[in-house]
Amino acid sequence: RKEVEQDPGPFNVPEGATVAFNCTYSNSASQSFFWYRQDCRKEPKLLMSVYSSGNEDGRFTAQLNRASQYISLLIRDSKLSDSATYLCVVASGQFYFGTGTSLTVIP
Amino acid sequence: NAGVTQTPKFQVLKTGQSMTLQCAQDMNHNSMYWYRQDPGMGLRLIYYSASEGTTDKGEVPNGYNVSRLNKREFSLRLESAAPSQTSVYFCASSEAFPWGTGGNNEQFFGPGTRLTVL
């Protein structure tokens, strides 16, 4: 079983839509959780860390559910510039990356 | 403050040739990592250095060697390149290694090296 699993998508949504991504992890002892964004042919960049209490940064909200071992990312009021691949990352002894979820926001 | 830098950006090798990918960070981070990224596979850890003076194998170390030259620099060497090593290689660093005991373990990535082995 993979350490981290994500739905690869693709997600194609119109501008202004709300979209949610989920990611599950297998190690219940995992300590740190992150969402990274990766643009085509670029390096991954941190979008936000995910805290136990959940956290929000503008249009982005991240949630952690330890009981069910999943993390989520909600994007509200999608912009064209949100088009990218979103990587779920879980840290437990090392960093484990999901394969990424592709998002395209359509005008 | 350049963050994480990698050289070269692009490289084409013939099977059997060797090369070294260079990585440097100027954030005084303790931990450094080498990943490869292939379509549909996500990022896979090749080697990591939790702190200066230590290196350890990751998920896919075969065919690679690393050197943590000092706190700033972490190089990846392909001794005899094979077509299966065609990939995009990313170097990353973090202040702390994610042992699970706290510390800031957010990773910062370099721009990547696109390697083709013919």
mmCIF file of N, CA and C in Angstrom, chain A residues 7-107:
data_model
loop_
_atom_site.group_PDB
_atom_site.id
_atom_site.type_symbol
_atom_site.label_atom_id
_atom_site.label_comp_id
_atom_site.label_asym_id
_atom_site.label_seq_id
_atom_site.Cartn_x
_atom_site.Cartn_y
_atom_site.Cartn_z
ATOM 1 N N ASP A 7 -6.256 11.236 -5.555
ATOM 2 C CA ASP A 7 -6.973 11.107 -6.817
ATOM 3 C C ASP A 7 -6.230 11.961 -7.845
ATOM 4 N N PRO A 8 -5.746 11.371 -8.937
ATOM 5 C CA PRO A 8 -4.947 12.145 -9.894
ATOM 6 C C PRO A 8 -5.746 13.152 -10.706
ATOM 7 N N GLY A 9 -7.092 13.028 -10.681
ATOM 8 C CA GLY A 9 -7.912 13.897 -11.501
ATOM 9 C C GLY A 9 -7.877 13.451 -12.951
ATOM 10 N N PRO A 10 -7.948 14.349 -13.933
ATOM 11 C CA PRO A 10 -7.896 15.788 -13.742
ATOM 12 C C PRO A 10 -9.231 16.378 -13.302
ATOM 13 N N PHE A 11 -9.142 17.485 -12.611
ATOM 14 C CA PHE A 11 -10.299 18.270 -12.252
ATOM 15 C C PHE A 11 -10.335 19.473 -13.196
ATOM 16 N N ASN A 12 -11.431 19.596 -13.928
ATOM 17 C CA ASN A 12 -11.633 20.756 -14.812
ATOM 18 C C ASN A 12 -12.838 21.509 -14.277
ATOM 19 N N VAL A 13 -12.614 22.723 -13.791
ATOM 20 C CA VAL A 13 -13.696 23.472 -13.157
ATOM 21 C C VAL A 13 -13.768 24.866 -13.760
ATOM 22 N N PRO A 14 -14.959 25.476 -13.763
ATOM 23 C CA PRO A 14 -15.073 26.847 -14.268
ATOM 24 C C PRO A 14 -14.561 27.843 -13.231
ATOM 25 N N GLU A 15 -14.162 28.993 -13.707
ATOM 26 C CA GLU A 15 -13.771 30.076 -12.809
ATOM 27 C C GLU A 15 -14.863 30.332 -11.797
ATOM 28 N N GLY A 16 -14.466 30.574 -10.559
ATOM 29 C CA GLY A 16 -15.442 30.880 -9.521
ATOM 30 C C GLY A 16 -15.957 29.655 -8.780
ATOM 31 N N ALA A 17 -15.653 28.481 -9.291
ATOM 32 C CA ALA A 17 -16.128 27.256 -8.646
ATOM 33 C C ALA A 17 -15.339 26.959 -7.375
ATOM 34 N N THR A 18 -15.923 26.103 -6.558
ATOM 35 C CA THR A 18 -15.235 25.563 -5.380
ATOM 36 C C THR A 18 -14.831 24.126 -5.695
ATOM 37 N N VAL A 19 -13.606 23.792 -5.377
ATOM 38 C CA VAL A 19 -13.114 22.442 -5.659
ATOM 39 C C VAL A 19 -12.387 21.910 -4.429
ATOM 40 N N ALA A 20 -12.525 20.614 -4.202
ATOM 41 C CA ALA A 20 -11.896 19.987 -3.031
ATOM 42 C C ALA A 20 -11.081 18.780 -3.459
ATOM 43 N N PHE A 21 -9.905 18.652 -2.858
ATOM 44 C CA PHE A 21 -9.040 17.498 -3.076
ATOM 45 C C PHE A 21 -8.850 16.764 -1.762
ATOM 46 N N ASN A 22 -8.813 15.453 -1.845
ATOM 47 C CA ASN A 22 -8.532 14.652 -0.665
ATOM 48 C C ASN A 22 -7.281 13.824 -0.869
ATOM 49 N N CYS A 23 -6.699 13.438 0.234
ATOM 50 C CA CYS A 23 -5.475 12.653 0.207
ATOM 51 C C CYS A 23 -5.519 11.749 1.438
ATOM 52 N N THR A 24 -5.213 10.474 1.265
ATOM 53 C CA THR A 24 -5.177 9.569 2.417
ATOM 54 C C THR A 24 -3.749 9.129 2.679
ATOM 55 N N TYR A 25 -3.439 8.834 3.941
ATOM 56 C CA TYR A 25 -2.096 8.382 4.297
ATOM 57 C C TYR A 25 -2.202 7.129 5.147
ATOM 58 N N SER A 26 -1.167 6.311 5.106
ATOM 59 C CA SER A 26 -1.259 4.990 5.726
ATOM 60 C C SER A 26 -0.652 4.916 7.127
ATOM 61 N N ASN A 27 0.288 5.810 7.446
ATOM 62 C CA ASN A 27 0.978 5.723 8.736
ATOM 63 C C ASN A 27 0.292 6.610 9.778
ATOM 64 N N SER A 28 -0.341 5.983 10.740
ATOM 65 C CA SER A 28 -1.081 6.748 11.739
ATOM 66 C C SER A 28 -0.172 7.592 12.624
ATOM 67 N N ALA A 29 1.139 7.308 12.615
ATOM 68 C CA ALA A 29 2.087 8.076 13.433
ATOM 69 C C ALA A 29 2.618 9.305 12.708
ATOM 70 N N SER A 30 2.132 9.573 11.517
ATOM 71 C CA SER A 30 2.596 10.733 10.745
ATOM 72 C C SER A 30 2.402 12.003 11.540
ATOM 73 N N GLN A 31 3.387 12.921 11.416
ATOM 74 C CA GLN A 31 3.395 14.102 12.282
ATOM 75 C C GLN A 31 3.082 15.397 11.557
ATOM 76 N N SER A 32 3.530 15.500 10.317
ATOM 77 C CA SER A 32 3.391 16.778 9.612
ATOM 78 C C SER A 32 2.756 16.547 8.254
ATOM 79 N N PHE A 33 1.993 17.546 7.839
ATOM 80 C CA PHE A 33 1.216 17.399 6.610
ATOM 81 C C PHE A 33 1.272 18.717 5.837
ATOM 82 N N PHE A 34 1.366 18.592 4.519
ATOM 83 C CA PHE A 34 1.522 19.784 3.695
ATOM 84 C C PHE A 34 0.770 19.620 2.384
ATOM 85 N N TRP A 35 0.407 20.748 1.802
ATOM 86 C CA TRP A 35 -0.017 20.799 0.407
ATOM 87 C C TRP A 35 1.003 21.649 -0.352
ATOM 88 N N TYR A 36 1.504 21.082 -1.443
ATOM 89 C CA TYR A 36 2.397 21.799 -2.344
ATOM 90 C C TYR A 36 1.687 22.013 -3.668
ATOM 91 N N ARG A 37 2.111 23.057 -4.357
ATOM 92 C CA ARG A 37 1.603 23.333 -5.698
ATOM 93 C C ARG A 37 2.769 23.195 -6.661
ATOM 94 N N GLN A 38 2.499 22.553 -7.804
ATOM 95 C CA GLN A 38 3.543 22.420 -8.816
ATOM 96 C C GLN A 38 2.982 22.845 -10.165
ATOM 97 N N ASP A 39 3.578 23.871 -10.738
ATOM 98 C CA ASP A 39 3.230 24.307 -12.085
ATOM 99 C C ASP A 39 4.015 23.483 -13.097
ATOM 100 N N CYS A 40 3.506 23.451 -14.309
ATOM 101 C CA CYS A 40 4.090 22.605 -15.344
ATOM 102 C C CYS A 40 5.585 22.893 -15.507
ATOM 103 N N ARG A 41 6.399 21.854 -15.395
ATOM 104 C CA ARG A 41 7.834 21.929 -15.612
ATOM 105 C C ARG A 41 8.544 22.847 -14.597
ATOM 106 N N LYS A 42 7.912 23.004 -13.431
ATOM 107 C CA LYS A 42 8.532 23.805 -12.374
ATOM 108 C C LYS A 42 8.692 22.953 -11.120
ATOM 109 N N GLU A 43 9.386 23.515 -10.127
ATOM 110 C CA GLU A 43 9.553 22.802 -8.877
ATOM 111 C C GLU A 43 8.313 22.945 -7.998
ATOM 112 N N PRO A 44 8.079 21.975 -7.101
ATOM 113 C CA PRO A 44 6.989 22.111 -6.136
ATOM 114 C C PRO A 44 7.260 23.278 -5.190
ATOM 115 N N LYS A 45 6.193 23.969 -4.834
ATOM 116 C CA LYS A 45 6.302 25.070 -3.870
ATOM 117 C C LYS A 45 5.236 24.899 -2.805
ATOM 118 N N LEU A 46 5.607 25.200 -1.563
ATOM 119 C CA LEU A 46 4.671 25.030 -0.466
ATOM 120 C C LEU A 46 3.468 25.930 -0.630
ATOM 121 N N LEU A 47 2.287 25.323 -0.583
ATOM 122 C CA LEU A 47 1.052 26.096 -0.600
ATOM 123 C C LEU A 47 0.637 26.390 0.841
ATOM 124 N N MET A 48 0.561 25.342 1.639
ATOM 125 C CA MET A 48 0.250 25.530 3.046
ATOM 126 C C MET A 48 0.527 24.265 3.839
ATOM 127 N N SER A 49 0.892 24.474 5.095
ATOM 128 C CA SER A 49 0.990 23.360 6.033
ATOM 129 C C SER A 49 -0.425 23.057 6.521
ATOM 130 N N VAL A 50 -0.627 21.856 7.012
ATOM 131 C CA VAL A 50 -1.951 21.447 7.482
ATOM 132 C C VAL A 50 -1.848 21.173 8.975
ATOM 133 N N TYR A 51 -2.620 21.875 9.765
ATOM 134 C CA TYR A 51 -2.573 21.736 11.210
ATOM 135 C C TYR A 51 -3.794 20.966 11.702
ATOM 136 N N SER A 52 -3.642 20.405 12.879
ATOM 137 C CA SER A 52 -4.713 19.559 13.425
ATOM 138 C C SER A 52 -6.041 20.291 13.531
ATOM 139 N N SER A 53 -5.954 21.591 13.804
ATOM 140 C CA SER A 53 -7.183 22.373 13.988
ATOM 141 C C SER A 53 -7.729 22.885 12.664
ATOM 142 N N GLY A 54 -7.042 22.574 11.571
ATOM 143 C CA GLY A 54 -7.442 23.119 10.280
ATOM 144 C C GLY A 54 -6.911 24.526 10.135
ATOM 145 N N ASN A 55 -6.678 24.943 8.932
ATOM 146 C CA ASN A 55 -6.190 26.294 8.726
ATOM 147 C C ASN A 55 -6.627 26.836 7.379
ATOM 148 N N GLU A 56 -6.684 28.158 7.331
ATOM 149 C CA GLU A 56 -7.209 28.845 6.160
ATOM 150 C C GLU A 56 -6.218 29.914 5.737
ATOM 151 N N ASP A 57 -6.076 30.071 4.420
ATOM 152 C CA ASP A 57 -5.212 31.128 3.895
ATOM 153 C C ASP A 57 -5.928 31.693 2.676
ATOM 154 N N GLY A 58 -6.665 32.760 2.895
ATOM 155 C CA GLY A 58 -7.418 33.357 1.809
ATOM 156 C C GLY A 58 -8.485 32.405 1.285
ATOM 157 N N ARG A 59 -8.376 32.047 0.024
ATOM 158 C CA ARG A 59 -9.375 31.167 -0.594
ATOM 159 C C ARG A 59 -9.098 29.687 -0.338
ATOM 160 N N PHE A 60 -8.017 29.383 0.336
ATOM 161 C CA PHE A 60 -7.587 28.003 0.542
ATOM 162 C C PHE A 60 -7.815 27.576 1.997
ATOM 163 N N THR A 61 -8.408 26.395 2.148
ATOM 164 C CA THR A 61 -8.622 25.832 3.475
ATOM 165 C C THR A 61 -8.119 24.406 3.497
ATOM 166 N N ALA A 62 -7.306 24.096 4.495
ATOM 167 C CA ALA A 62 -6.778 22.736 4.644
ATOM 168 C C ALA A 62 -7.321 22.127 5.921
ATOM 169 N N GLN A 63 -7.656 20.843 5.858
ATOM 170 C CA GLN A 63 -8.175 20.134 7.026
ATOM 171 C C GLN A 63 -7.421 18.828 7.203
ATOM 172 N N LEU A 64 -7.303 18.412 8.449
ATOM 173 C CA LEU A 64 -6.677 17.138 8.785
ATOM 174 C C LEU A 64 -7.673 16.312 9.589
ATOM 175 N N ASN A 65 -7.857 15.071 9.191
ATOM 176 C CA ASN A 65 -8.698 14.148 9.938
ATOM 177 C C ASN A 65 -7.835 12.956 10.331
ATOM 178 N N ARG A 66 -7.325 12.985 11.560
ATOM 179 C CA ARG A 66 -6.406 11.925 12.003
ATOM 180 C C ARG A 66 -7.128 10.587 12.162
ATOM 181 N N ALA A 67 -8.361 10.625 12.588
ATOM 182 C CA ALA A 67 -9.097 9.370 12.820
ATOM 183 C C ALA A 67 -9.252 8.588 11.519
ATOM 184 N N SER A 68 -9.533 9.301 10.437
ATOM 185 C CA SER A 68 -9.725 8.652 9.142
ATOM 186 C C SER A 68 -8.477 8.708 8.277
ATOM 187 N N GLN A 69 -7.443 9.364 8.784
ATOM 188 C CA GLN A 69 -6.152 9.454 8.098
ATOM 189 C C GLN A 69 -6.283 10.058 6.705
ATOM 190 N N TYR A 70 -6.879 11.237 6.665
ATOM 191 C CA TYR A 70 -6.876 11.946 5.394
ATOM 192 C C TYR A 70 -6.726 13.440 5.644
ATOM 193 N N ILE A 71 -6.212 14.102 4.612
ATOM 194 C CA ILE A 71 -6.155 15.552 4.613
ATOM 195 C C ILE A 71 -6.874 16.066 3.381
ATOM 196 N N SER A 72 -7.361 17.277 3.475
ATOM 197 C CA SER A 72 -8.122 17.834 2.356
ATOM 198 C C SER A 72 -7.676 19.263 2.079
ATOM 199 N N LEU A 73 -7.927 19.679 0.861
ATOM 200 C CA LEU A 73 -7.662 21.052 0.442
ATOM 201 C C LEU A 73 -8.891 21.552 -0.292
ATOM 202 N N LEU A 74 -9.420 22.678 0.174
ATOM 203 C CA LEU A 74 -10.577 23.291 -0.447
ATOM 204 C C LEU A 74 -10.150 24.615 -1.075
ATOM 205 N N ILE A 75 -10.482 24.799 -2.342
ATOM 206 C CA ILE A 75 -10.200 26.061 -3.018
ATOM 207 C C ILE A 75 -11.524 26.698 -3.387
ATOM 208 N N ARG A 76 -11.748 27.884 -2.858
ATOM 209 C CA ARG A 76 -12.988 28.608 -3.165
ATOM 210 C C ARG A 76 -12.726 29.656 -4.237
ATOM 211 N N ASP A 77 -13.785 30.002 -4.977
ATOM 212 C CA ASP A 77 -13.692 31.068 -5.980
ATOM 213 C C ASP A 77 -12.465 30.860 -6.876
ATOM 214 N N SER A 78 -12.402 29.721 -7.528
ATOM 215 C CA SER A 78 -11.229 29.342 -8.330
ATOM 216 C C SER A 78 -10.867 30.414 -9.358
ATOM 217 N N LYS A 79 -9.575 30.632 -9.497
ATOM 218 C CA LYS A 79 -9.020 31.563 -10.480
ATOM 219 C C LYS A 79 -8.275 30.780 -11.560
ATOM 220 N N LEU A 80 -8.120 31.400 -12.721
ATOM 221 C CA LEU A 80 -7.356 30.750 -13.788
ATOM 222 C C LEU A 80 -5.946 30.413 -13.294
ATOM 223 N N SER A 81 -5.405 31.276 -12.457
ATOM 224 C CA SER A 81 -4.040 31.090 -11.956
ATOM 225 C C SER A 81 -3.920 29.927 -10.971
ATOM 226 N N ASP A 82 -5.036 29.353 -10.558
ATOM 227 C CA ASP A 82 -4.983 28.185 -9.676
ATOM 228 C C ASP A 82 -4.684 26.900 -10.450
ATOM 229 N N SER A 83 -4.726 26.957 -11.755
ATOM 230 C CA SER A 83 -4.440 25.770 -12.577
ATOM 231 C C SER A 83 -3.020 25.287 -12.302
ATOM 232 N N ALA A 84 -2.907 24.062 -11.844
ATOM 233 C CA ALA A 84 -1.615 23.498 -11.443
ATOM 234 C C ALA A 84 -1.859 22.063 -10.977
ATOM 235 N N THR A 85 -0.798 21.421 -10.557
ATOM 236 C CA THR A 85 -0.920 20.123 -9.893
ATOM 237 C C THR A 85 -0.693 20.334 -8.409
ATOM 238 N N TYR A 86 -1.546 19.736 -7.593
ATOM 239 C CA TYR A 86 -1.479 19.898 -6.142
ATOM 240 C C TYR A 86 -0.994 18.582 -5.521
ATOM 241 N N LEU A 87 0.085 18.702 -4.774
ATOM 242 C CA LEU A 87 0.729 17.526 -4.179
ATOM 243 C C LEU A 87 0.459 17.477 -2.687
ATOM 244 N N CYS A 88 0.040 16.331 -2.249
ATOM 245 C CA CYS A 88 -0.149 16.082 -0.824
ATOM 246 C C CYS A 88 1.152 15.491 -0.286
ATOM 247 N N VAL A 89 1.633 15.979 0.846
ATOM 248 C CA VAL A 89 2.896 15.509 1.411
ATOM 249 C C VAL A 89 2.698 15.180 2.886
ATOM 250 N N VAL A 90 3.173 14.017 3.277
ATOM 251 C CA VAL A 90 3.069 13.563 4.662
ATOM 252 C C VAL A 90 4.456 13.251 5.169
ATOM 253 N N ALA A 91 4.779 13.725 6.363
ATOM 254 C CA ALA A 91 6.109 13.497 6.926
ATOM 255 C C ALA A 91 6.024 12.534 8.107
ATOM 256 N N SER A 92 6.710 11.414 7.973
ATOM 257 C CA SER A 92 6.797 10.442 9.072
ATOM 258 C C SER A 92 8.082 9.657 8.869
ATOM 259 N N GLY A 93 9.163 10.184 9.415
ATOM 260 C CA GLY A 93 10.450 9.541 9.205
ATOM 261 C C GLY A 93 11.127 9.999 7.935
ATOM 262 N N GLN A 94 10.386 10.348 6.972
ATOM 263 C CA GLN A 94 10.844 11.048 5.767
ATOM 264 C C GLN A 94 9.598 11.657 5.129
ATOM 265 N N PHE A 95 9.816 12.359 4.025
ATOM 266 C CA PHE A 95 8.673 12.965 3.339
ATOM 267 C C PHE A 95 8.110 11.991 2.319
ATOM 268 N N TYR A 96 6.792 11.843 2.316
ATOM 269 C CA TYR A 96 6.129 11.014 1.319
ATOM 270 C C TYR A 96 5.186 11.888 0.503
ATOM 271 N N PHE A 97 5.313 11.764 -0.818
ATOM 272 C CA PHE A 97 4.536 12.595 -1.725
ATOM 273 C C PHE A 97 3.448 11.780 -2.403
ATOM 274 N N GLY A 98 2.283 12.377 -2.526
ATOM 275 C CA GLY A 98 1.277 11.810 -3.410
ATOM 276 C C GLY A 98 1.670 12.079 -4.847
ATOM 277 N N THR A 99 0.985 11.430 -5.768
ATOM 278 C CA THR A 99 1.311 11.589 -7.184
ATOM 279 C C THR A 99 0.769 12.897 -7.749
ATOM 280 N N GLY A 100 -0.075 13.595 -6.968
ATOM 281 C CA GLY A 100 -0.565 14.890 -7.417
ATOM 282 C C GLY A 100 -1.944 14.825 -8.037
ATOM 283 N N THR A 101 -2.677 15.905 -7.877
ATOM 284 C CA THR A 101 -4.001 16.068 -8.481
ATOM 285 C C THR A 101 -3.944 17.260 -9.419
ATOM 286 N N SER A 102 -4.313 17.017 -10.665
ATOM 287 C CA SER A 102 -4.249 18.067 -11.673
ATOM 288 C C SER A 102 -5.532 18.886 -11.684
ATOM 289 N N LEU A 103 -5.380 20.205 -11.601
ATOM 290 C CA LEU A 103 -6.519 21.126 -11.645
ATOM 291 C C LEU A 103 -6.366 22.069 -12.826
ATOM 292 N N THR A 104 -7.414 22.169 -13.624
ATOM 293 C CA THR A 104 -7.489 23.176 -14.681
ATOM 294 C C THR A 104 -8.731 24.018 -14.444
ATOM 295 N N VAL A 105 -8.540 25.321 -14.314
ATOM 296 C CA VAL A 105 -9.659 26.245 -14.152
ATOM 297 C C VAL A 105 -9.959 26.842 -15.519
ATOM 298 N N ILE A 106 -11.210 26.704 -15.937
ATOM 299 C CA ILE A 106 -11.604 27.077 -17.299
ATOM 300 C C ILE A 106 -12.311 28.429 -17.289
ATOM 301 N N PRO A 107 -11.985 29.310 -18.234
ATOM 302 C CA PRO A 107 -12.642 30.635 -18.261
ATOM 303 C C PRO A 107 -14.141 30.508 -18.457
#
